[in-house]
PDB file of C-alpha atoms in Angstrom:
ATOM      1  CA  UNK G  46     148.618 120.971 115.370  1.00 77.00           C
ATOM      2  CA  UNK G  47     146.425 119.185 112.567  1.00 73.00           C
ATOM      3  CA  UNK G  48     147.216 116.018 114.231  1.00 75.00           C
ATOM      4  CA  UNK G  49     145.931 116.930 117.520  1.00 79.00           C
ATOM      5  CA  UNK G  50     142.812 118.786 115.947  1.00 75.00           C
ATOM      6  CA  UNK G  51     142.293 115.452 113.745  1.00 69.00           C
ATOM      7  CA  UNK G  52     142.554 113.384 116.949  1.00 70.00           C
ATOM      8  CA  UNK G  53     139.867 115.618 118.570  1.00 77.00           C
ATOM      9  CA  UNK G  54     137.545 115.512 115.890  1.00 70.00           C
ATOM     10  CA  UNK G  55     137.833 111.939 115.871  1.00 70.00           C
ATOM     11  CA  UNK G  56     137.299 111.714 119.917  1.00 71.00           C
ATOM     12  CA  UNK G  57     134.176 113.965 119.278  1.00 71.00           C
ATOM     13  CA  UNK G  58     132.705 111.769 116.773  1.00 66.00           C
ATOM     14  CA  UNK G  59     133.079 108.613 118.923  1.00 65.00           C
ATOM     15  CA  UNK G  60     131.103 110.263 121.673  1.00 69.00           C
ATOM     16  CA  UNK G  61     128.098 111.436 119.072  1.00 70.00           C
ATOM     17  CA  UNK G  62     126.221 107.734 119.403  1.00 64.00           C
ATOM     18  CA  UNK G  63     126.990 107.661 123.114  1.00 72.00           C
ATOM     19  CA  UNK G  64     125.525 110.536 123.899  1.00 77.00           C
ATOM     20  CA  UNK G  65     122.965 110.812 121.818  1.00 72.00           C
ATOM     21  CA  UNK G  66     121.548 106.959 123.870  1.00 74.00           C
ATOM     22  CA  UNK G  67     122.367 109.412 127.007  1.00 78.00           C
ATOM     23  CA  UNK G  68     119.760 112.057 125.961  1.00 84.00           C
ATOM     24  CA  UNK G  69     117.193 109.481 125.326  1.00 81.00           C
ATOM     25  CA  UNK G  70     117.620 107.733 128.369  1.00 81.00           C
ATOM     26  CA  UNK G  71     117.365 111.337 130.217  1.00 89.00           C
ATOM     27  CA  UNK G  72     114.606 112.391 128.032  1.00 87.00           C
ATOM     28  CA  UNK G  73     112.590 109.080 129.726  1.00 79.00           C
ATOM     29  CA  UNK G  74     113.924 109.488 133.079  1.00 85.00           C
ATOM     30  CA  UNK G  75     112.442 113.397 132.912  1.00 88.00           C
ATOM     31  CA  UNK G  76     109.291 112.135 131.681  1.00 81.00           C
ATOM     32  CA  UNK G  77     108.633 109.322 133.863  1.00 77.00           C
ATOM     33  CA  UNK G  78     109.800 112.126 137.055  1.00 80.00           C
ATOM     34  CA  UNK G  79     107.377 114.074 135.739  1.00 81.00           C
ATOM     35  CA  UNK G  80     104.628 111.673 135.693  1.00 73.00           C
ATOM     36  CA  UNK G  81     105.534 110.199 139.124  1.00 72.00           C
ATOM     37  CA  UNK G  82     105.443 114.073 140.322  1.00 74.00           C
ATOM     38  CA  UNK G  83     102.391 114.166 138.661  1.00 72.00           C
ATOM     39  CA  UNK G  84     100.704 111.157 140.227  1.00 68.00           C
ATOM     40  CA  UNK G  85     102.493 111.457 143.740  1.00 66.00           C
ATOM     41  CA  UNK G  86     101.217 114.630 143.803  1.00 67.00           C
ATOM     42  CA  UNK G  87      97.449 113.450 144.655  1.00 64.00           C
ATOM     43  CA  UNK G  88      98.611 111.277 147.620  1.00 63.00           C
ATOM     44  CA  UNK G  89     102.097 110.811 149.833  1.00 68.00           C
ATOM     45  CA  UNK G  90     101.511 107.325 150.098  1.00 73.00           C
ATOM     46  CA  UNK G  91     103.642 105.371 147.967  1.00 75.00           C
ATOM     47  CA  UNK G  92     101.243 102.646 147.807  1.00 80.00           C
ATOM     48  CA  UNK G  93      98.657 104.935 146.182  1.00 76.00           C
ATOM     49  CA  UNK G  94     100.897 105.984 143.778  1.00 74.00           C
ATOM     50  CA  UNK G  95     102.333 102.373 142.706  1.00 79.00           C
ATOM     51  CA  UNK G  96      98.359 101.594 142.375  1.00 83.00           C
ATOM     52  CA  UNK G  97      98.033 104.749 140.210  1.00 79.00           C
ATOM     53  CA  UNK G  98     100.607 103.726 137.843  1.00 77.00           C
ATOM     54  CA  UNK G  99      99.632 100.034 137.638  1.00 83.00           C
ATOM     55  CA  UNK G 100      95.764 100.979 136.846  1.00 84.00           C
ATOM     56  CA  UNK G 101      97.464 103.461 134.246  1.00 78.00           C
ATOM     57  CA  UNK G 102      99.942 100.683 132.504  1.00 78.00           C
ATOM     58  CA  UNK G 103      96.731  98.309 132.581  1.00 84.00           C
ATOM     59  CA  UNK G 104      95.049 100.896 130.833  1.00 83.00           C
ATOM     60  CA  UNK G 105      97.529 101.697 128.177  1.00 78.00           C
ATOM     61  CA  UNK G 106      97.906  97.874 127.894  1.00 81.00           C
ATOM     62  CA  UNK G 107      94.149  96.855 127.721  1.00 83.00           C
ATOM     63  CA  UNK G 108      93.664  99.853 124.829  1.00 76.00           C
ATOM     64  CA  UNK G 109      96.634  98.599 122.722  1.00 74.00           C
ATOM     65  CA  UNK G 110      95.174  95.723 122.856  1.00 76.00           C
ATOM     66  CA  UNK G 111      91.739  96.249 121.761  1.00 75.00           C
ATOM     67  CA  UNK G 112      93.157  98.979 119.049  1.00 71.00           C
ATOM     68  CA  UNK G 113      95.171  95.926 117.676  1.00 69.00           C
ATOM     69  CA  UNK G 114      92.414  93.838 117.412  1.00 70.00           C
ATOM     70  CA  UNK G 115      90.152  96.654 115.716  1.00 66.00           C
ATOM     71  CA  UNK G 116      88.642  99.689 116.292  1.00 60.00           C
ATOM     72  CA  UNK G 117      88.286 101.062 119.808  1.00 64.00           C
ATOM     73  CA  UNK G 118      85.062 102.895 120.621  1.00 71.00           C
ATOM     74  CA  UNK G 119      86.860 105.437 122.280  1.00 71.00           C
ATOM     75  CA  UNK G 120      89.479 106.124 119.910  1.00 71.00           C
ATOM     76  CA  UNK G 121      86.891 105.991 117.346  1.00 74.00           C
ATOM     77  CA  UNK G 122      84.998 108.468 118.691  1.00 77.00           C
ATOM     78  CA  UNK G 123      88.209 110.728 119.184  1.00 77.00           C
ATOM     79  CA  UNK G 124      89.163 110.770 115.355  1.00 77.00           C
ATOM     80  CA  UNK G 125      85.700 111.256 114.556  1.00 81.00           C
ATOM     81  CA  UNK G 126      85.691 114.281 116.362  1.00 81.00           C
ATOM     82  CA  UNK G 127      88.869 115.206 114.673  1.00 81.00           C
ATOM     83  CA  UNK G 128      87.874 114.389 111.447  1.00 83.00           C
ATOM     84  CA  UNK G 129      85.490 117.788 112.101  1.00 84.00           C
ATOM     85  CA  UNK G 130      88.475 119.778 112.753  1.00 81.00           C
ATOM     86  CA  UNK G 131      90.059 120.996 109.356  1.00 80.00           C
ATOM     87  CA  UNK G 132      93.671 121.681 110.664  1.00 78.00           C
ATOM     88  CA  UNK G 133      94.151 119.114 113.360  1.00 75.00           C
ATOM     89  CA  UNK G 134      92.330 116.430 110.741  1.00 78.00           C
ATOM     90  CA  UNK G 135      94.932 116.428 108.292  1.00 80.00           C
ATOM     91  CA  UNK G 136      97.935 116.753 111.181  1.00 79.00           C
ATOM     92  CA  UNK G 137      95.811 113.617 112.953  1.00 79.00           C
ATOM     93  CA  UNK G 138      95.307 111.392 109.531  1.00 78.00           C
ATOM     94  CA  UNK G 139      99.220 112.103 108.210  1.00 75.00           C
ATOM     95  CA  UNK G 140     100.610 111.530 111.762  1.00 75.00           C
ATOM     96  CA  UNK G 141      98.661 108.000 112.161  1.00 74.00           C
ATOM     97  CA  UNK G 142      99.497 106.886 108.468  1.00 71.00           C
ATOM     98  CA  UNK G 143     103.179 107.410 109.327  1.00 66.00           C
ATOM     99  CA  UNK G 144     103.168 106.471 112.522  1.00 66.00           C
ATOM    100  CA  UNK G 145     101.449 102.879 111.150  1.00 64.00           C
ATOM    101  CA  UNK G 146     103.931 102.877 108.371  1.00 59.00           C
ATOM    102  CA  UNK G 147     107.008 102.842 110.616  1.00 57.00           C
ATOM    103  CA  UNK G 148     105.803 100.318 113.005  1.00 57.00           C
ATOM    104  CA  UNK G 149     104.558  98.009 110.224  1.00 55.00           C
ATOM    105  CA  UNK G 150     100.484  98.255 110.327  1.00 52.00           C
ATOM    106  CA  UNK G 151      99.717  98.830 106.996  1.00 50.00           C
ATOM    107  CA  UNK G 152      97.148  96.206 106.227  1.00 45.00           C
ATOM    108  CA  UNK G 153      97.137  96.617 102.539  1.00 47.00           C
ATOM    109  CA  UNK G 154     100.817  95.500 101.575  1.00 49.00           C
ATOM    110  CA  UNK G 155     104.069  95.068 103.709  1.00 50.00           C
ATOM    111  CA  UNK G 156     106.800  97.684 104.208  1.00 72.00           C
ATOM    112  CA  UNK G 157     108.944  97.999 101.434  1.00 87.00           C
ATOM    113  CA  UNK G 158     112.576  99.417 100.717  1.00 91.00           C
ATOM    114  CA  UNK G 159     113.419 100.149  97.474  1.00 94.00           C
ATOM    115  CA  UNK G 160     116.517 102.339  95.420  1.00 94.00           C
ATOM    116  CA  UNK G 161     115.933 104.880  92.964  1.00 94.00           C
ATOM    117  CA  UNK G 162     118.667 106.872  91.038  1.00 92.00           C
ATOM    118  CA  UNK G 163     118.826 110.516  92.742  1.00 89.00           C
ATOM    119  CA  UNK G 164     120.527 112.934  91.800  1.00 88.00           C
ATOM    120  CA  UNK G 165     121.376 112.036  88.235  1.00 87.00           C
ATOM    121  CA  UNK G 166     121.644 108.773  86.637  1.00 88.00           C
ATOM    122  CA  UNK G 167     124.022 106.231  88.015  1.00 87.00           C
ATOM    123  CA  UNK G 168     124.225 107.265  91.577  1.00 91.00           C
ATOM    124  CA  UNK G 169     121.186 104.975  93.735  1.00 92.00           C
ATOM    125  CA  UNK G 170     119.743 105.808  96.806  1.00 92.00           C
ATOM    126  CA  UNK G 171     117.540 103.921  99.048  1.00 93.00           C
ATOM    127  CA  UNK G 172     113.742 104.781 100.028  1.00 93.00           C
ATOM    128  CA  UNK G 173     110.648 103.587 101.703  1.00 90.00           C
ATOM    129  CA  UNK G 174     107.689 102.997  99.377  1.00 90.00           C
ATOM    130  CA  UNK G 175     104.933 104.810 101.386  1.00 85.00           C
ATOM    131  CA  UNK G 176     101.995 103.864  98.677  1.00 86.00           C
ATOM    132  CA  UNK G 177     101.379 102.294  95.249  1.00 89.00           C
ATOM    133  CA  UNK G 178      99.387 102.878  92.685  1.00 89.00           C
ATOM    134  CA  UNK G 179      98.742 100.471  89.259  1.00 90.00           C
ATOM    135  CA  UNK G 180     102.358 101.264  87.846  1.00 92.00           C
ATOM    136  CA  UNK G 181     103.383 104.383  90.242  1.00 95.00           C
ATOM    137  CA  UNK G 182     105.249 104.189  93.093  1.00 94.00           C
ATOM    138  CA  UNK G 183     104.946 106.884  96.004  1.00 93.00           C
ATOM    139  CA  UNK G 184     108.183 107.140  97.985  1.00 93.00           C
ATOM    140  CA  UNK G 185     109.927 108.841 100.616  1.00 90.00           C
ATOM    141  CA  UNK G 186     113.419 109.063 100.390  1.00 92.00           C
ATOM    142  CA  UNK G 187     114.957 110.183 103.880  1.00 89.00           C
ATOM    143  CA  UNK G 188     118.551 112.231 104.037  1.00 87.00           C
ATOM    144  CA  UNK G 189     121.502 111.443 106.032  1.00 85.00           C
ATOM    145  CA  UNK G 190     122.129 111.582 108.786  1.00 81.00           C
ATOM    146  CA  UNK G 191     118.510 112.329 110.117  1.00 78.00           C
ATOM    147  CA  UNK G 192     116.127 109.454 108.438  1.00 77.00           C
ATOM    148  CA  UNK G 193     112.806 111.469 109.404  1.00 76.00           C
ATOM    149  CA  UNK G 194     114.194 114.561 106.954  1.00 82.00           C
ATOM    150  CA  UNK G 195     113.650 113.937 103.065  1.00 87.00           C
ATOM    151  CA  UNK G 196     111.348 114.881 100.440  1.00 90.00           C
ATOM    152  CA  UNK G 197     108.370 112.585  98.943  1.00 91.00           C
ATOM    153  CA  UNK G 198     108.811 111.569  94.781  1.00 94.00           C
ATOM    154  CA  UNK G 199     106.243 109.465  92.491  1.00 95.00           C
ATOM    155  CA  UNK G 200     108.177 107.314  89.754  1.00 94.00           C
ATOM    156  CA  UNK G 201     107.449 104.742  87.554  1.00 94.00           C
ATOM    157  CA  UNK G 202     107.611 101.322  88.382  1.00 93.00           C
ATOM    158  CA  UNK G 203     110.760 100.846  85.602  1.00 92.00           C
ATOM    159  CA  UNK G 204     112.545 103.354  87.762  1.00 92.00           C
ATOM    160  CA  UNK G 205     112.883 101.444  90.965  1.00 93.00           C
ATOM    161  CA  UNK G 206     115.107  98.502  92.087  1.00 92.00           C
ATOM    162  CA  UNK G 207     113.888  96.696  94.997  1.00 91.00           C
ATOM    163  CA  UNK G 208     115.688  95.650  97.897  1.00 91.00           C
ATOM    164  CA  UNK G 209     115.996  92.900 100.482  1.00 89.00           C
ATOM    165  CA  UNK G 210     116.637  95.796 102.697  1.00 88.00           C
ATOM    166  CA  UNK G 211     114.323  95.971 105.502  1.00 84.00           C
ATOM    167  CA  UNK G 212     113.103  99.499 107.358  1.00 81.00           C
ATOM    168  CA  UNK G 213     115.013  99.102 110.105  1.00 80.00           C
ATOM    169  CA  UNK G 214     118.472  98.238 108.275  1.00 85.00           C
ATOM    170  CA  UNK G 215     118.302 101.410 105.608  1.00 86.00           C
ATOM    171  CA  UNK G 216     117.267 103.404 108.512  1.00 83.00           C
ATOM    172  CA  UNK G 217     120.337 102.431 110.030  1.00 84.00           C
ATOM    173  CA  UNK G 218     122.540 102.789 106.766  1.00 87.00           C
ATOM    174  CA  UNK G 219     121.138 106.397 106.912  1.00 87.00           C
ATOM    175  CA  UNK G 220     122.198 107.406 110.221  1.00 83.00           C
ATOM    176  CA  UNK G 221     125.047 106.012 109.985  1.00 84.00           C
ATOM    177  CA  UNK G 222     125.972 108.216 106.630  1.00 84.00           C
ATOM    178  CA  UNK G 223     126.302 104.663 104.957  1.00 84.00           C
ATOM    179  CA  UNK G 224     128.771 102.911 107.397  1.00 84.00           C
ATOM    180  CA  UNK G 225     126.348 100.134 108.462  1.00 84.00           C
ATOM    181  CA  UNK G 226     125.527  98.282 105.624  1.00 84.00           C
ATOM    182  CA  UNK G 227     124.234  95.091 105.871  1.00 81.00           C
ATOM    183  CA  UNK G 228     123.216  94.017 102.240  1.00 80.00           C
ATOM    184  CA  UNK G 229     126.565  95.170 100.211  1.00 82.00           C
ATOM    185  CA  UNK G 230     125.647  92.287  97.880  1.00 83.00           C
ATOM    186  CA  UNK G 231     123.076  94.577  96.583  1.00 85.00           C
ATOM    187  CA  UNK G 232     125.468  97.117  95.432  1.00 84.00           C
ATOM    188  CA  UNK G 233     126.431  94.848  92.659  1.00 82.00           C
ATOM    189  CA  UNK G 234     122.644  94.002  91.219  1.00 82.00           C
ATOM    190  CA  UNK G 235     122.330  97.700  90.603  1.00 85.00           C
ATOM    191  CA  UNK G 236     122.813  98.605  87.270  1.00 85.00           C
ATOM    192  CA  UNK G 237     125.610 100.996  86.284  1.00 79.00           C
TER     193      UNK G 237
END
């Protein structure tokens, strides 16, 4: 019986990365219904609709675009209107700093991974530096298996050991509770 209930848990776990691609995909697939619902909605003719969307895409495109170049009048003038908003200010500023620290827009200094000892000496974790100041280091060090759960520490610059590691492979090593590891030659450089 502990066999077969081994087997299954085993079986179970296998599944857990398929179906968690299978909920994104049908997370998309609702949203992009919904949208077309949305759109189709204002006229039954298809070719109205495929215009729709293709003014809407040239849109999205044309204002990533002009954000990524600089400021965009528009979306300047949104977040200064936010900025007046005490709540949805600090929601808006923490959300965009995040959001440009994942996807590599910080324009001060590149993304960096580095491992601090947590919970007691001798036993290293890995975390994102999020900010750095003279000799302090602001992290964020995320918890397995969900990367976007953690808690936020300041230590001294002595205390960290950087890695070669970048955001995209510790994120992986974290969701994967440590089975994908790509830079196991770091393990050794740590010191004991």
């Amino acid at each position: 019986m502990k066999k077969i209930l081994n087997h299954t848990l085993i079986g179970v776990l296998a599944f857990i990365p398929i179906m968690v691609i299978v909920q994104i995909v049908l997370f998309v697939k609702d949203r992009l219904t919904d949208l077309f619902q949305f759109v189709y909605g204002y006229s039954d003719n298809y070719l109205v609709t495929f215009l729709l969307f293709a003014a809407s895409f040239a849109t999205i495109t044309y204002v990533g675009h002009r954000v990524s170049m600089g400021r965009f009048s528009i979306i300047a003038m949104f977040e200064h209107l936010i900025e007046r908003i005490p709540l949805l200010s600090t929601i808006y500023r923490v959300t965009k700093k995040l959001v440009n620290m994942i996807a590599g827009h910080q324009l001060q200094e590149p993304r960096e991974v580095v491992y601090i000892e947590y919970p007691k000496e001798g036993i290293w974790v890995p975390a994102y530096v999020t900010n750095k100041t003279e000799d302090r280091y602001v992290l964020f060090v995320p918890t397995s298996p969900n990367p976007t759960s953690g808690f936020a520490v300041i230590v001294h610059e002595s205390k960290v050991v950087k890695s070669e590691m970048s955001i995209e492979q510790v994120t992986s090593f974290i969701i994967s509770v440590g089975a994908d590891f790509e830079k196991v030659s770091e393990i050794a450089k740590l010191p004991k």
